[in-house]
PDB file of C-alpha atoms in Angstrom:
ATOM      1  CA  MET A   1      85.850 -35.486 144.035  1.00 39.00           C
ATOM      2  CA  ALA A   2      84.145 -38.827 143.496  1.00 41.00           C
ATOM      3  CA  THR A   3      82.535 -39.253 140.089  1.00 44.00           C
ATOM      4  CA  GLY A   4      81.560 -42.913 140.232  1.00 47.00           C
ATOM      5  CA  THR A   5      83.924 -43.653 137.340  1.00 46.00           C
ATOM      6  CA  PRO A   6      85.741 -46.969 137.816  1.00 46.00           C
ATOM      7  CA  SER A   7      89.502 -46.976 137.735  1.00 45.00           C
ATOM      8  CA  THR A   8      92.319 -49.488 137.438  1.00 43.00           C
ATOM      9  CA  SER A   9      95.917 -49.301 138.543  1.00 43.00           C
ATOM     10  CA  THR A  10      97.243 -49.519 135.001  1.00 46.00           C
ATOM     11  CA  PRO A  11      95.907 -48.847 131.485  1.00 49.00           C
ATOM     12  CA  SER A  12      97.702 -51.931 130.145  1.00 68.00           C
ATOM     13  CA  LEU A  13      95.921 -55.179 130.985  1.00 68.00           C
ATOM     14  CA  PRO A  14      96.718 -58.797 130.088  1.00 67.00           C
ATOM     15  CA  ARG A  15      95.010 -59.932 126.880  1.00 66.00           C
ATOM     16  CA  ARG A  16      92.180 -62.279 127.849  1.00 65.00           C
ATOM     17  CA  THR A  17      92.474 -65.755 126.344  1.00 66.00           C
ATOM     18  CA  GLU A  18      89.648 -67.566 128.148  1.00 75.00           C
ATOM     19  CA  ARG A  19      86.097 -67.639 126.814  1.00 84.00           C
ATOM     20  CA  ILE A  20      83.584 -66.029 129.170  1.00 92.00           C
ATOM     21  CA  THR A  21      80.328 -67.991 129.402  1.00 94.00           C
ATOM     22  CA  PRO A  22      77.138 -66.153 128.377  1.00 95.00           C
ATOM     23  CA  MET A  23      75.529 -66.701 131.786  1.00 96.00           C
ATOM     24  CA  TYR A  24      78.541 -65.227 133.540  1.00 96.00           C
ATOM     25  CA  ARG A  25      78.426 -62.154 131.307  1.00 96.00           C
ATOM     26  CA  LEU A  26      74.690 -61.793 131.929  1.00 96.00           C
ATOM     27  CA  ALA A  27      75.058 -62.058 135.711  1.00 96.00           C
ATOM     28  CA  MET A  28      77.886 -59.524 135.781  1.00 97.00           C
ATOM     29  CA  ALA A  29      75.947 -57.144 133.516  1.00 97.00           C
ATOM     30  CA  ALA A  30      72.831 -57.398 135.703  1.00 96.00           C
ATOM     31  CA  THR A  31      74.757 -56.461 138.856  1.00 97.00           C
ATOM     32  CA  THR A  32      77.090 -53.862 137.334  1.00 97.00           C
ATOM     33  CA  PRO A  33      74.786 -50.876 138.060  1.00 97.00           C
ATOM     34  CA  VAL A  34      74.834 -51.708 141.778  1.00 96.00           C
ATOM     35  CA  VAL A  35      78.550 -52.408 142.127  1.00 97.00           C
ATOM     36  CA  ARG A  36      80.302 -50.302 139.502  1.00 96.00           C
ATOM     37  CA  TRP A  37      78.067 -47.225 139.337  1.00 95.00           C
ATOM     38  CA  TRP A  38      76.172 -46.967 142.636  1.00 96.00           C
ATOM     39  CA  GLY A  39      79.110 -48.519 144.488  1.00 97.00           C
ATOM     40  CA  ARG A  40      81.712 -46.295 142.786  1.00 97.00           C
ATOM     41  CA  LEU A  41      83.876 -49.343 142.163  1.00 98.00           C
ATOM     42  CA  GLU A  42      87.632 -48.835 142.202  1.00 98.00           C
ATOM     43  CA  VAL A  43      89.751 -51.675 140.834  1.00 98.00           C
ATOM     44  CA  VAL A  44      93.457 -51.985 141.554  1.00 97.00           C
ATOM     45  CA  GLY A  45      96.001 -54.563 140.436  1.00 97.00           C
ATOM     46  CA  LEU A  46      94.343 -56.196 137.437  1.00 96.00           C
ATOM     47  CA  GLU A  47      97.792 -56.557 135.916  1.00 95.00           C
ATOM     48  CA  HIS A  48      98.502 -59.259 138.509  1.00 96.00           C
ATOM     49  CA  LEU A  49      95.844 -61.562 136.995  1.00 95.00           C
ATOM     50  CA  PRO A  50      97.375 -63.747 134.277  1.00 94.00           C
ATOM     51  CA  ALA A  51      95.161 -63.826 131.194  1.00 92.00           C
ATOM     52  CA  GLY A  52      95.350 -67.607 130.901  1.00 92.00           C
ATOM     53  CA  GLY A  53      96.401 -70.728 132.762  1.00 94.00           C
ATOM     54  CA  PRO A  54      95.448 -72.073 136.198  1.00 95.00           C
ATOM     55  CA  LEU A  55      94.818 -69.313 138.706  1.00 97.00           C
ATOM     56  CA  ILE A  56      93.700 -69.336 142.363  1.00 97.00           C
ATOM     57  CA  VAL A  57      92.218 -66.112 143.744  1.00 97.00           C
ATOM     58  CA  VAL A  58      92.067 -65.928 147.557  1.00 97.00           C
ATOM     59  CA  GLY A  59      90.040 -63.241 149.320  1.00 96.00           C
ATOM     60  CA  ASN A  60      88.235 -61.933 152.387  1.00 96.00           C
ATOM     61  CA  HIS A  61      84.487 -62.280 152.859  1.00 94.00           C
ATOM     62  CA  ASP A  62      82.373 -59.755 154.793  1.00 95.00           C
ATOM     63  CA  SER A  63      79.350 -59.342 152.497  1.00 94.00           C
ATOM     64  CA  ASN A  64      77.281 -61.506 150.164  1.00 92.00           C
ATOM     65  CA  TRP A  65      78.168 -58.938 147.502  1.00 96.00           C
ATOM     66  CA  ASP A  66      81.897 -59.769 147.686  1.00 96.00           C
ATOM     67  CA  PRO A  67      81.968 -62.488 144.983  1.00 94.00           C
ATOM     68  CA  VAL A  68      79.920 -60.247 142.689  1.00 96.00           C
ATOM     69  CA  ALA A  69      82.233 -57.273 143.189  1.00 97.00           C
ATOM     70  CA  ILE A  70      85.320 -59.418 142.626  1.00 97.00           C
ATOM     71  CA  GLY A  71      83.761 -61.000 139.534  1.00 97.00           C
ATOM     72  CA  ILE A  72      82.941 -57.620 137.997  1.00 97.00           C
ATOM     73  CA  ALA A  73      86.394 -56.280 138.874  1.00 97.00           C
ATOM     74  CA  GLY A  74      88.187 -59.225 137.271  1.00 96.00           C
ATOM     75  CA  LEU A  75      85.958 -59.543 134.202  1.00 95.00           C
ATOM     76  CA  PRO A  76      88.252 -57.564 131.854  1.00 94.00           C
ATOM     77  CA  VAL A  77      90.841 -60.330 132.333  1.00 95.00           C
ATOM     78  CA  ARG A  78      89.269 -63.538 133.711  1.00 94.00           C
ATOM     79  CA  GLN A  79      86.104 -65.405 134.584  1.00 95.00           C
ATOM     80  CA  ILE A  80      86.337 -66.382 138.258  1.00 95.00           C
ATOM     81  CA  ARG A  81      84.685 -69.718 139.102  1.00 93.00           C
ATOM     82  CA  ALA A  82      83.934 -69.574 142.804  1.00 89.00           C
ATOM     83  CA  LEU A  83      83.576 -72.340 145.352  1.00 86.00           C
ATOM     84  CA  ALA A  84      80.105 -71.482 146.706  1.00 84.00           C
ATOM     85  CA  LYS A  85      77.982 -72.987 149.467  1.00 82.00           C
ATOM     86  CA  SER A  86      75.969 -75.920 148.160  1.00 87.00           C
ATOM     87  CA  THR A  87      72.701 -74.706 149.726  1.00 86.00           C
ATOM     88  CA  LEU A  88      72.468 -72.085 146.974  1.00 87.00           C
ATOM     89  CA  TRP A  89      71.736 -74.920 144.528  1.00 91.00           C
ATOM     90  CA  LYS A  90      68.492 -75.823 146.344  1.00 91.00           C
ATOM     91  CA  THR A  91      66.629 -73.173 144.335  1.00 89.00           C
ATOM     92  CA  LYS A  92      66.366 -74.458 140.774  1.00 89.00           C
ATOM     93  CA  PRO A  93      66.437 -71.093 138.944  1.00 90.00           C
ATOM     94  CA  LEU A  94      69.479 -70.013 140.959  1.00 91.00           C
ATOM     95  CA  ALA A  95      71.121 -73.396 140.419  1.00 92.00           C
ATOM     96  CA  PHE A  96      70.655 -72.926 136.665  1.00 93.00           C
ATOM     97  CA  VAL A  97      72.400 -69.544 136.840  1.00 93.00           C
ATOM     98  CA  LEU A  98      75.228 -70.794 139.051  1.00 92.00           C
ATOM     99  CA  ASN A  99      75.889 -73.773 136.805  1.00 92.00           C
ATOM    100  CA  GLY A 100      75.927 -71.480 133.785  1.00 93.00           C
ATOM    101  CA  MET A 101      78.475 -69.308 135.547  1.00 93.00           C
ATOM    102  CA  GLY A 102      80.720 -72.302 136.211  1.00 91.00           C
ATOM    103  CA  GLN A 103      80.442 -72.040 139.995  1.00 90.00           C
ATOM    104  CA  ILE A 104      81.304 -75.093 142.089  1.00 88.00           C
ATOM    105  CA  PRO A 105      79.060 -76.192 145.012  1.00 86.00           C
ATOM    106  CA  ILE A 106      80.816 -77.095 148.236  1.00 83.00           C
ATOM    107  CA  ASN A 107      79.499 -78.429 151.545  1.00 79.00           C
ATOM    108  CA  ARG A 108      81.231 -75.976 153.827  1.00 66.00           C
ATOM    109  CA  GLY A 109      82.784 -77.224 157.017  1.00 58.00           C
ATOM    110  CA  LYS A 110      82.616 -80.871 155.920  1.00 57.00           C
ATOM    111  CA  GLY A 111      85.869 -81.306 154.012  1.00 59.00           C
ATOM    112  CA  ASP A 112      84.057 -81.705 150.689  1.00 69.00           C
ATOM    113  CA  ALA A 113      86.498 -83.862 148.708  1.00 81.00           C
ATOM    114  CA  HIS A 114      84.240 -83.974 145.635  1.00 84.00           C
ATOM    115  CA  ALA A 115      84.141 -80.169 145.368  1.00 85.00           C
ATOM    116  CA  LEU A 116      87.910 -79.955 145.759  1.00 87.00           C
ATOM    117  CA  ASP A 117      88.401 -82.658 143.121  1.00 90.00           C
ATOM    118  CA  THR A 118      86.178 -80.667 140.750  1.00 90.00           C
ATOM    119  CA  ALA A 119      88.134 -77.487 141.477  1.00 92.00           C
ATOM    120  CA  VAL A 120      91.429 -79.306 140.885  1.00 94.00           C
ATOM    121  CA  ALA A 121      90.176 -80.608 137.526  1.00 94.00           C
ATOM    122  CA  GLU A 122      89.039 -77.113 136.510  1.00 93.00           C
ATOM    123  CA  LEU A 123      92.382 -75.647 137.565  1.00 94.00           C
ATOM    124  CA  ARG A 124      94.336 -78.214 135.597  1.00 94.00           C
ATOM    125  CA  ALA A 125      92.215 -77.314 132.570  1.00 93.00           C
ATOM    126  CA  GLY A 126      93.354 -73.698 132.965  1.00 94.00           C
ATOM    127  CA  ALA A 127      90.456 -72.156 134.894  1.00 94.00           C
ATOM    128  CA  CYS A 128      90.507 -69.441 137.523  1.00 96.00           C
ATOM    129  CA  ILE A 129      89.098 -70.580 140.878  1.00 96.00           C
ATOM    130  CA  GLY A 130      88.062 -68.059 143.539  1.00 95.00           C
ATOM    131  CA  VAL A 131      88.100 -69.140 147.188  1.00 94.00           C
ATOM    132  CA  PHE A 132      87.011 -67.479 150.421  1.00 94.00           C
ATOM    133  CA  PRO A 133      88.986 -69.500 152.994  1.00 93.00           C
ATOM    134  CA  GLU A 134      86.927 -68.074 155.881  1.00 91.00           C
ATOM    135  CA  GLY A 135      84.055 -70.173 154.546  1.00 86.00           C
ATOM    136  CA  THR A 136      81.246 -67.673 155.062  1.00 85.00           C
ATOM    137  CA  ILE A 137      80.768 -63.960 155.723  1.00 86.00           C
ATOM    138  CA  SER A 138      82.618 -62.901 158.856  1.00 86.00           C
ATOM    139  CA  ARG A 139      79.659 -61.120 160.561  1.00 85.00           C
ATOM    140  CA  GLY A 140      82.189 -59.016 162.410  1.00 85.00           C
ATOM    141  CA  GLY A 141      84.122 -61.878 163.997  1.00 85.00           C
ATOM    142  CA  TYR A 142      87.303 -63.795 163.343  1.00 85.00           C
ATOM    143  CA  LEU A 143      86.884 -67.029 161.369  1.00 86.00           C
ATOM    144  CA  ARG A 144      89.842 -69.363 161.144  1.00 89.00           C
ATOM    145  CA  PRO A 145      90.697 -69.878 157.447  1.00 90.00           C
ATOM    146  CA  ARG A 146      90.229 -73.421 156.188  1.00 89.00           C
ATOM    147  CA  SER A 147      93.047 -75.258 154.446  1.00 87.00           C
ATOM    148  CA  GLY A 148      91.198 -76.205 151.238  1.00 88.00           C
ATOM    149  CA  VAL A 149      92.876 -73.504 149.147  1.00 92.00           C
ATOM    150  CA  GLY A 150      96.234 -74.807 150.337  1.00 93.00           C
ATOM    151  CA  ARG A 151      95.301 -78.271 149.146  1.00 93.00           C
ATOM    152  CA  LEU A 152      94.332 -76.815 145.770  1.00 94.00           C
ATOM    153  CA  ALA A 153      97.713 -75.097 145.499  1.00 95.00           C
ATOM    154  CA  ALA A 154      99.486 -78.336 146.449  1.00 95.00           C
ATOM    155  CA  ALA A 155      97.492 -80.391 143.913  1.00 95.00           C
ATOM    156  CA  VAL A 156      98.133 -77.919 141.063  1.00 95.00           C
ATOM    157  CA  PRO A 157     101.579 -76.450 141.805  1.00 95.00           C
ATOM    158  CA  GLU A 158     101.687 -74.723 138.420  1.00 95.00           C
ATOM    159  CA  ALA A 159      98.719 -72.544 139.412  1.00 96.00           C
ATOM    160  CA  THR A 160      99.375 -68.866 140.089  1.00 96.00           C
ATOM    161  CA  VAL A 161      98.071 -67.627 143.455  1.00 97.00           C
ATOM    162  CA  VAL A 162      96.724 -64.069 143.644  1.00 98.00           C
ATOM    163  CA  ALA A 163      95.240 -62.503 146.765  1.00 98.00           C
ATOM    164  CA  VAL A 164      92.297 -60.099 146.583  1.00 98.00           C
ATOM    165  CA  THR A 165      90.762 -57.688 149.053  1.00 98.00           C
ATOM    166  CA  VAL A 166      87.284 -56.221 148.748  1.00 97.00           C
ATOM    167  CA  THR A 167      86.034 -53.398 150.949  1.00 97.00           C
ATOM    168  CA  GLY A 168      82.909 -51.252 150.978  1.00 97.00           C
ATOM    169  CA  THR A 169      80.452 -53.972 149.960  1.00 97.00           C
ATOM    170  CA  VAL A 170      78.850 -54.045 153.418  1.00 95.00           C
ATOM    171  CA  ASP A 171      77.482 -50.561 152.664  1.00 95.00           C
ATOM    172  CA  ILE A 172      75.513 -51.640 149.570  1.00 95.00           C
ATOM    173  CA  VAL A 173      72.390 -52.370 151.633  1.00 93.00           C
ATOM    174  CA  ARG A 174      72.732 -49.236 153.773  1.00 93.00           C
ATOM    175  CA  VAL A 175      70.646 -46.932 151.614  1.00 91.00           C
ATOM    176  CA  PRO A 176      70.760 -43.921 151.417  1.00 92.00           C
ATOM    177  CA  LYS A 177      74.452 -44.212 152.331  1.00 91.00           C
ATOM    178  CA  ARG A 178      76.349 -44.650 149.104  1.00 94.00           C
ATOM    179  CA  PRO A 179      79.085 -47.314 149.081  1.00 96.00           C
ATOM    180  CA  ARG A 180      82.658 -46.826 147.978  1.00 97.00           C
ATOM    181  CA  ILE A 181      83.768 -50.291 146.874  1.00 98.00           C
ATOM    182  CA  ARG A 182      87.401 -51.130 146.309  1.00 98.00           C
ATOM    183  CA  VAL A 183      88.799 -54.381 144.922  1.00 98.00           C
ATOM    184  CA  GLU A 184      92.549 -54.930 144.896  1.00 98.00           C
ATOM    185  CA  PHE A 185      94.390 -57.888 143.370  1.00 98.00           C
ATOM    186  CA  PHE A 186      97.982 -58.495 144.493  1.00 98.00           C
ATOM    187  CA  PRO A 187     100.525 -61.328 144.744  1.00 97.00           C
ATOM    188  CA  PRO A 188     101.076 -62.615 148.292  1.00 97.00           C
ATOM    189  CA  ALA A 189     104.309 -61.246 149.740  1.00 94.00           C
ATOM    190  CA  GLY A 190     105.587 -64.763 150.388  1.00 89.00           C
ATOM    191  CA  GLY A 191     104.451 -66.077 147.016  1.00 91.00           C
ATOM    192  CA  GLY A 192     102.443 -69.236 146.474  1.00 91.00           C
ATOM    193  CA  LEU A 193     102.727 -72.499 148.375  1.00 91.00           C
ATOM    194  CA  THR A 194     106.427 -73.049 149.057  1.00 91.00           C
ATOM    195  CA  GLU A 195     108.281 -76.357 149.285  1.00 90.00           C
ATOM    196  CA  GLY A 196     107.617 -78.000 152.628  1.00 91.00           C
ATOM    197  CA  GLU A 197     104.904 -75.515 153.620  1.00 93.00           C
ATOM    198  CA  GLU A 198     101.771 -77.075 155.051  1.00 94.00           C
ATOM    199  CA  PRO A 199      98.456 -76.136 153.330  1.00 93.00           C
ATOM    200  CA  GLY A 200      97.065 -74.794 156.597  1.00 93.00           C
ATOM    201  CA  ALA A 201     100.113 -72.625 157.230  1.00 95.00           C
ATOM    202  CA  PHE A 202      99.955 -71.345 153.659  1.00 96.00           C
ATOM    203  CA  VAL A 203      96.354 -70.179 153.889  1.00 95.00           C
ATOM    204  CA  LEU A 204      96.950 -68.577 157.289  1.00 96.00           C
ATOM    205  CA  ARG A 205      99.887 -66.663 155.821  1.00 96.00           C
ATOM    206  CA  VAL A 206      97.940 -65.396 152.836  1.00 97.00           C
ATOM    207  CA  MET A 207      94.827 -64.507 154.825  1.00 96.00           C
ATOM    208  CA  GLU A 208      96.866 -62.638 157.428  1.00 96.00           C
ATOM    209  CA  GLU A 209      98.106 -60.407 154.621  1.00 97.00           C
ATOM    210  CA  VAL A 210      94.597 -60.076 153.154  1.00 97.00           C
ATOM    211  CA  ARG A 211      93.068 -59.130 156.494  1.00 96.00           C
ATOM    212  CA  GLY A 212      95.913 -56.722 157.123  1.00 95.00           C
ATOM    213  CA  ARG A 213      94.668 -54.774 154.100  1.00 96.00           C
ATOM    214  CA  ALA A 214      90.928 -55.418 154.551  1.00 96.00           C
ATOM    215  CA  PRO A 215      89.962 -55.512 158.258  1.00 95.00           C
ATOM    216  CA  ILE A 216      86.822 -57.404 159.234  1.00 93.00           C
ATOM    217  CA  ALA A 217      83.663 -55.355 158.663  1.00 91.00           C
ATOM    218  CA  ILE A 218      80.143 -55.732 160.071  1.00 90.00           C
ATOM    219  CA  PRO A 219      77.517 -56.480 157.370  1.00 87.00           C
ATOM    220  CA  GLY A 220      73.792 -55.671 157.234  1.00 82.00           C
ATOM    221  CA  ARG A 221      71.483 -52.731 157.826  1.00 85.00           C
ATOM    222  CA  ARG A 222      71.192 -51.047 161.220  1.00 79.00           C
ATOM    223  CA  ARG A 223      69.332 -53.751 163.172  1.00 81.00           C
ATOM    224  CA  THR A 224      71.309 -56.629 161.699  1.00 80.00           C
ATOM    225  CA  ALA A 225      74.621 -54.826 162.168  1.00 81.00           C
ATOM    226  CA  GLU A 226      73.788 -54.005 165.784  1.00 84.00           C
ATOM    227  CA  LYS A 227      72.926 -57.664 166.420  1.00 80.00           C
ATOM    228  CA  TYR A 228      76.367 -58.700 165.188  1.00 82.00           C
ATOM    229  CA  ARG A 229      78.056 -55.957 167.228  1.00 84.00           C
ATOM    230  CA  ARG A 230      76.236 -57.127 170.345  1.00 83.00           C
ATOM    231  CA  LEU A 231      77.209 -60.749 169.667  1.00 79.00           C
ATOM    232  CA  GLN A 232      80.854 -59.792 169.236  1.00 79.00           C
ATOM    233  CA  ARG A 233      80.829 -57.755 172.446  1.00 79.00           C
ATOM    234  CA  GLU A 234      79.389 -60.729 174.319  1.00 76.00           C
ATOM    235  CA  ARG A 235      81.989 -63.103 172.897  1.00 74.00           C
ATOM    236  CA  ALA A 236      84.774 -60.633 173.602  1.00 73.00           C
ATOM    237  CA  ALA A 237      83.588 -60.438 177.218  1.00 76.00           C
ATOM    238  CA  GLU A 238      83.792 -64.235 177.384  1.00 72.00           C
ATOM    239  CA  GLY A 239      87.311 -64.118 175.985  1.00 65.00           C
ATOM    240  CA  VAL A 240      86.620 -65.927 172.713  1.00 53.00           C
ATOM    241  CA  THR A 241      85.540 -65.088 169.181  1.00 50.00           C
ATOM    242  CA  ALA A 242      83.091 -66.904 166.890  1.00 47.00           C
ATOM    243  CA  ASP A 243      85.715 -69.510 165.974  1.00 48.00           C
ATOM    244  CA  GLY A 244      87.115 -70.044 169.425  1.00 46.00           C
ATOM    245  CA  ALA A 245      90.182 -67.881 168.794  1.00 50.00           C
ATOM    246  CA  PRO A 246      91.407 -65.539 171.519  1.00 45.00           C
ATOM    247  CA  ALA A 247      89.420 -62.291 171.690  1.00 45.00           C
ATOM    248  CA  GLY A 248      91.012 -59.555 169.608  1.00 45.00           C
ATOM    249  CA  GLY A 249      92.294 -62.050 167.017  1.00 46.00           C
ATOM    250  CA  GLY A 250      91.017 -60.047 164.091  1.00 46.00           C
ATOM    251  CA  THR A 251      87.623 -59.124 165.548  1.00 43.00           C
ATOM    252  CA  VAL A 252      86.408 -55.682 164.552  1.00 45.00           C
ATOM    253  CA  VAL A 253      83.176 -54.138 165.832  1.00 40.00           C
ATOM    254  CA  ARG A 254      82.196 -51.104 163.819  1.00 43.00           C
TER     255      ARG A 254
END
């Protein structure tokens, strides 16, 4: 029987060594009632997050709530500094919050070298960087992962790579349906970037494993979700998905 009580896979967690910024704590506290209590958050695999040192967290992205859920889940061990779309910084109050949380703006789809350089510098200083290689929420369709996270791993080979899956966040907006959110951290089966492995091949490998555990989910309330389902049906009929991949390449309509 569900009680709404959060759980972890182990009672013994790494001892946190990194200072959590006040703004990050405030943002996580403000959203905890939605994710941890209303969302009945379940957290698995926190023991795979090292308490200190450079860390890259790689995950799926189906809802705008995903980075929040992952941040709350990882908070007992690490502060996760995400690469986030630069348009979020256009609103000054939000920009103030994001900067206080240590988030890094990136111009998605444009090979933002400055953002990657900033992320590399943060990693080398021992930070944890969270990346959604799909670039934006899936909206029910396959999105080819971008190679930026592979370039981060190549630039900071001492960084640990941990994969993360988040499911259930698409249901947060579907009131009165109550979500059941699950966040799982785990090491990729093939490990981090291996010698001779191309960054693009590395991210495809990791994301294939992530999506194997967290299939693509349709976000939004009824009308929005139906719009995405209709779009995916149309693209499937044309034989392609949103990213030009063959139909069926990870597309889920539900």
